XYZ file of C-alpha atoms in Angstrom:
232
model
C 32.062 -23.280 -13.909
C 31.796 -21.029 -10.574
C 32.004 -17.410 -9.801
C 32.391 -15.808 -6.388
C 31.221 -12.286 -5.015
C 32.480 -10.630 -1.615
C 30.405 -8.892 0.306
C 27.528 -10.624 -1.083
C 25.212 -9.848 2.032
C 24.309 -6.313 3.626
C 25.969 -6.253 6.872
C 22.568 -6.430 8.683
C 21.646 -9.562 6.712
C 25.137 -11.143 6.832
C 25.016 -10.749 11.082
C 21.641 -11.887 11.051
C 23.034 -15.334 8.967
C 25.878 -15.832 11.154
C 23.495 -15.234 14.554
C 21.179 -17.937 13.438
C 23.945 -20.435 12.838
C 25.135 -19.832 16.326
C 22.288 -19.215 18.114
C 19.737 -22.248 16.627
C 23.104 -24.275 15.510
C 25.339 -23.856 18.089
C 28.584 -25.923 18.314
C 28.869 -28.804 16.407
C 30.734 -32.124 17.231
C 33.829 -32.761 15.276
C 33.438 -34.729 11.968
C 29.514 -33.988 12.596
C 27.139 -31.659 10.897
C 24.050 -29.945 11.391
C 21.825 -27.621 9.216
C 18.548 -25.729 9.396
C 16.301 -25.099 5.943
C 13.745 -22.984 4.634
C 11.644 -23.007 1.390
C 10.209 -20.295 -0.626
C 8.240 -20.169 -3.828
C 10.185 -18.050 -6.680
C 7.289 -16.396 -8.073
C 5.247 -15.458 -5.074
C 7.947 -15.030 -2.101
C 5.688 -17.702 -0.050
C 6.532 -19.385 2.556
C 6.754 -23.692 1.585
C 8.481 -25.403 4.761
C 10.424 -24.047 7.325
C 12.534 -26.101 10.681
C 10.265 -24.852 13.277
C 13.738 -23.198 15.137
C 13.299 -20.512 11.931
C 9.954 -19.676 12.213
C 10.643 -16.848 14.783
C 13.249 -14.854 11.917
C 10.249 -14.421 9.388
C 11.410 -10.811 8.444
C 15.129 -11.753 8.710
C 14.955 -14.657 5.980
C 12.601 -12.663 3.785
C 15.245 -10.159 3.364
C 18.169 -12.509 3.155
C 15.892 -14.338 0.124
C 15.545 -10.488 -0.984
C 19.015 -9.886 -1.386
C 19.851 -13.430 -2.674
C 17.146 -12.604 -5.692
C 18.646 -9.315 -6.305
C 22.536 -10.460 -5.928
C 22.586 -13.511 -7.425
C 23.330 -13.974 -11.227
C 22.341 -17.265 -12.565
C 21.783 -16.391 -15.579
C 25.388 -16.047 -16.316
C 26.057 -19.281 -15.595
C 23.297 -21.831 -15.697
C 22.116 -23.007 -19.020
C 19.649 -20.852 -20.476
C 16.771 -23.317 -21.362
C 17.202 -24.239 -17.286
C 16.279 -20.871 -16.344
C 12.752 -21.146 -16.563
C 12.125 -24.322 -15.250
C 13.483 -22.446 -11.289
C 10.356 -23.202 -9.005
C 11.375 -22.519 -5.734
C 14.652 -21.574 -3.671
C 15.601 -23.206 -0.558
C 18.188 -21.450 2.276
C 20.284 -23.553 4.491
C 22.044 -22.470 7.589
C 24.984 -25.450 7.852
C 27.204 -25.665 10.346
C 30.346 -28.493 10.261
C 32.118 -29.033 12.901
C 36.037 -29.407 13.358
C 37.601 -32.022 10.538
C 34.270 -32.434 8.868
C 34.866 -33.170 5.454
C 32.314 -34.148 2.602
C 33.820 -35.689 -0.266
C 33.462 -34.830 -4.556
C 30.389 -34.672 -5.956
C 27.823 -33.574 -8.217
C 24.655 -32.206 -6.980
C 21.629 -33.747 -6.908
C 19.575 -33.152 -10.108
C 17.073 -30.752 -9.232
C 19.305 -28.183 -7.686
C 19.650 -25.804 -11.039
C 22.173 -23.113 -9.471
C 23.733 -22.873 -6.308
C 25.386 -20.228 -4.015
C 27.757 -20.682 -0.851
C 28.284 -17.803 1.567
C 30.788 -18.623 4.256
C 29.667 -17.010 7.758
C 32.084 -17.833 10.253
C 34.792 -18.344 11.845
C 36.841 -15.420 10.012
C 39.424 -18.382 8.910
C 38.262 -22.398 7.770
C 38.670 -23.835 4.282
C 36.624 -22.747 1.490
C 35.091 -24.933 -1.150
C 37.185 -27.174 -4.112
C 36.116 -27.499 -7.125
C 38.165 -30.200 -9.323
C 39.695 -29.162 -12.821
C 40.250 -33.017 -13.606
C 41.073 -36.012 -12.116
C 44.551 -34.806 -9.919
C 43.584 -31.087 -10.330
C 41.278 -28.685 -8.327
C 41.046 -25.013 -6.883
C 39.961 -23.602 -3.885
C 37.778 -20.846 -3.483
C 39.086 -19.050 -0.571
C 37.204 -18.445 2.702
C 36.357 -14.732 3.966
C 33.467 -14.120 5.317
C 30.523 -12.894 3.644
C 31.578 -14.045 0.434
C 29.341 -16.145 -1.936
C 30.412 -18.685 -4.747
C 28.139 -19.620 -7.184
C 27.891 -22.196 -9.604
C 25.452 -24.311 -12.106
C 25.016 -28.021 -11.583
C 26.274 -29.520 -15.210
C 27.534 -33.002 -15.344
C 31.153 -33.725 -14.737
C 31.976 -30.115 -14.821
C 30.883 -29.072 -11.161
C 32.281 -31.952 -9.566
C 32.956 -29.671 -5.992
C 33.853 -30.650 -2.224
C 34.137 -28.697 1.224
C 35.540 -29.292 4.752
C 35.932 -27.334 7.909
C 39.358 -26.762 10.054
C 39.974 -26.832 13.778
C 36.312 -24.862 14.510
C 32.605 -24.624 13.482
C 32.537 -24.129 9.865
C 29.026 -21.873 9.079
C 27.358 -21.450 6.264
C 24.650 -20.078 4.499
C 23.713 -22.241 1.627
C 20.797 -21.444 -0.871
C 19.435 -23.218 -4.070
C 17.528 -22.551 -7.067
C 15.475 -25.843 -7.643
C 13.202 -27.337 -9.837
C 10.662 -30.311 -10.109
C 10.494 -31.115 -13.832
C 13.436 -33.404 -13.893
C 13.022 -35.155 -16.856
C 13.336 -31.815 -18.807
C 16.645 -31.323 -16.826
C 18.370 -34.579 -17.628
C 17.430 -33.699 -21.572
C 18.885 -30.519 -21.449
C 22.338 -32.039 -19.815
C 22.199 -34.696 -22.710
C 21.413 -37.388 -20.134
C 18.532 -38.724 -22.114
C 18.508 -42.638 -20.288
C 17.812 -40.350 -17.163
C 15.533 -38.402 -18.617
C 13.757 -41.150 -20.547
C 13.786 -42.823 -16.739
C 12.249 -40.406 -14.841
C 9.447 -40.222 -17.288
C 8.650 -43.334 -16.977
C 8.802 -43.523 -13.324
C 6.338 -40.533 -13.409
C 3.687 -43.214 -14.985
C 4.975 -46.345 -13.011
C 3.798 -44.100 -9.766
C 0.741 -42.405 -11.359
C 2.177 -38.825 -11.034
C 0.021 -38.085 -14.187
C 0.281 -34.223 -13.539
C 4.505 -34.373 -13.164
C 4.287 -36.624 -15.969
C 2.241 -34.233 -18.320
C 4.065 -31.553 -16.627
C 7.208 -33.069 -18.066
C 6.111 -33.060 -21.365
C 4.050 -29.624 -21.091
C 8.177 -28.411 -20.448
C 10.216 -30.983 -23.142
C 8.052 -29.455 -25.456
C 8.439 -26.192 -25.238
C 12.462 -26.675 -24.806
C 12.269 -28.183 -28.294
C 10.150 -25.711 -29.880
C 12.487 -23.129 -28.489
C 15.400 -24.871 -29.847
C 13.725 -25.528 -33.053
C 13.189 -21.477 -33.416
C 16.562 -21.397 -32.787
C 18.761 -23.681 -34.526
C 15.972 -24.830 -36.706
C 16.137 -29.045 -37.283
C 19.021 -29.281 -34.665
C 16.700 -29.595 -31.516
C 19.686 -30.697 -29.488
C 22.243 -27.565 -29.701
C-alpha cells in the first residue's frame, strides 16, 4: 500500500525545500492552506508550468526533481502496466496551517504514484492511511522523510492534518493523461468506458485515439502474458 524512506533528500536539497516553504509560503492561517507547484515533463526534464514565486529556484527544483527520479521507487509499488503511461511529474511546496485537517480520500485519477516528504516543523502529524473502516496507521513525521504510495481504488484511502504550527511539505506526483487506460487497468471499466466517450462528446480526437493507441497495447501485453485472460 505505502512505503516510507528517511532521509529521502540530500541535505542541500532538503534546506532548499524547507526555505521555499517559508520564504514564498510563509505562515499560514489556522485551518487554512496554501501551496506552490511546478511541472516537468518525465522524458525530457522540461519545464511545463511553474507559480511565478518559483521561477527564481530554477537550479534548486531541477535537482530536487533529480533526486526525486533517482530516489523514488514506483515501480515497487504501482501496477506495472501503469508504469508506462507516467507523462509528467508535478512538485508541490504545501504548507497547512495550525488544526488544518483534510479528510479520507482517494486521489484523483491521474495521479499514478505519489510521494510525501515532511519539511518542517521538526514535530506535526504525519499522514493516515486507513486499514478498513475503524482502522488506520500513521506514518510518523520526521523531517526529511518521504512516504510513497500508488493510487489503487479503496486501498489508498489516506488523510493528513497539521498540529499547533505550519505543517510543510514537499509533495510530488507521477501523472498521466490517458485516463481511460487507467480506470481499465483498476477494473473500473464504467469509468473508463466514460471517459472515452467524453473524449468524443468534446472532440478530443487525439486523447481519444490516444486512449485507444494505450488500451491496446495494455491488452496485447496482457494477452502475451496470460494469453486469452486479457484482464489478469
Amino acid at each position: 500500500m505505502y512505503y516510507y524512506q528517511d532521509e529521502f533528500l540530500s541535505q542541500e536539497s532538503y534546506l532548499g525545500a524547507k526555505n521555499i516553504c517559508e520564504a514564498e509560503i510563509g505562515l499560514v492561517s489556522p485551518g487554512e492552506q496554501r501551496q506552490l507547484s511546478v511541472t516537468f515533463d518525465l522524458k525530457s526534464g522540461d519545464l511545463i508550468t511553474c507559480d511565478k514565486k518559483l521561477l527564481s529556484y530554477g537550479s534548486s527544483l531541477k535537482q530536487i526533481l533529480d533526486e526525486i527520479l533517482a530516489n523514488a521507487k514506483p515501480n515497487s509499488i504501482c501496477h506495472r502496466d501503469k508504469i508506462n503511461l507516467i507523462e509528467t511529474v508535478d512538485i508541490n511546496f504545501v504548507g497547512s496551517g495550525p488544526e488544518y485537517s483534510y479528510p479520507n480520500h482517494i486521489d484523483i485519477i491521474r495521479k499514478v504514484f505519489t510521494g510525501v516528504i515532511y519539511l518542517s516543523p521538526e514535530k506535526s502529524a504525519g499522514t493516515f492511511f486507513q486499514l478498513d473502516d475503524t482502522n488506520e496507521i500513521e506514518v510518523a513525521w520526521e523531517p526529511n522523510r518521504c512516504v510513497s504510495f500508488a493510487r489503487r481504488k479503496n486501498r489508498s484511502i489516506h488523510r493528513y492534518e497539521s498540529l499547533e504550527d505550519t505543517r510543510y511539505t514537499l509533495v510530488f506526483n507521477f501523472n498521466t493523461s490517458v485516463l481511460g487506460c487507467c480506470y481499465l487497468i483498476e477494473g473500473e471499466y464504467l469509468n473508463s468506458l466514460r471517459i472515452m466517450c467524453r473524449r468524443l462528446i468534446n472532440l478530443r480526437f487525439y486523447l481519444f485515439f490516444k486512449e485507444i493507441s494505450k488500451i491496446c497495447s495494455l491488452l496485447y501485453g496482457r494477452y502475451q502474458r496470460h494469453g486469452l485472460c486479457l484482464f489478469l
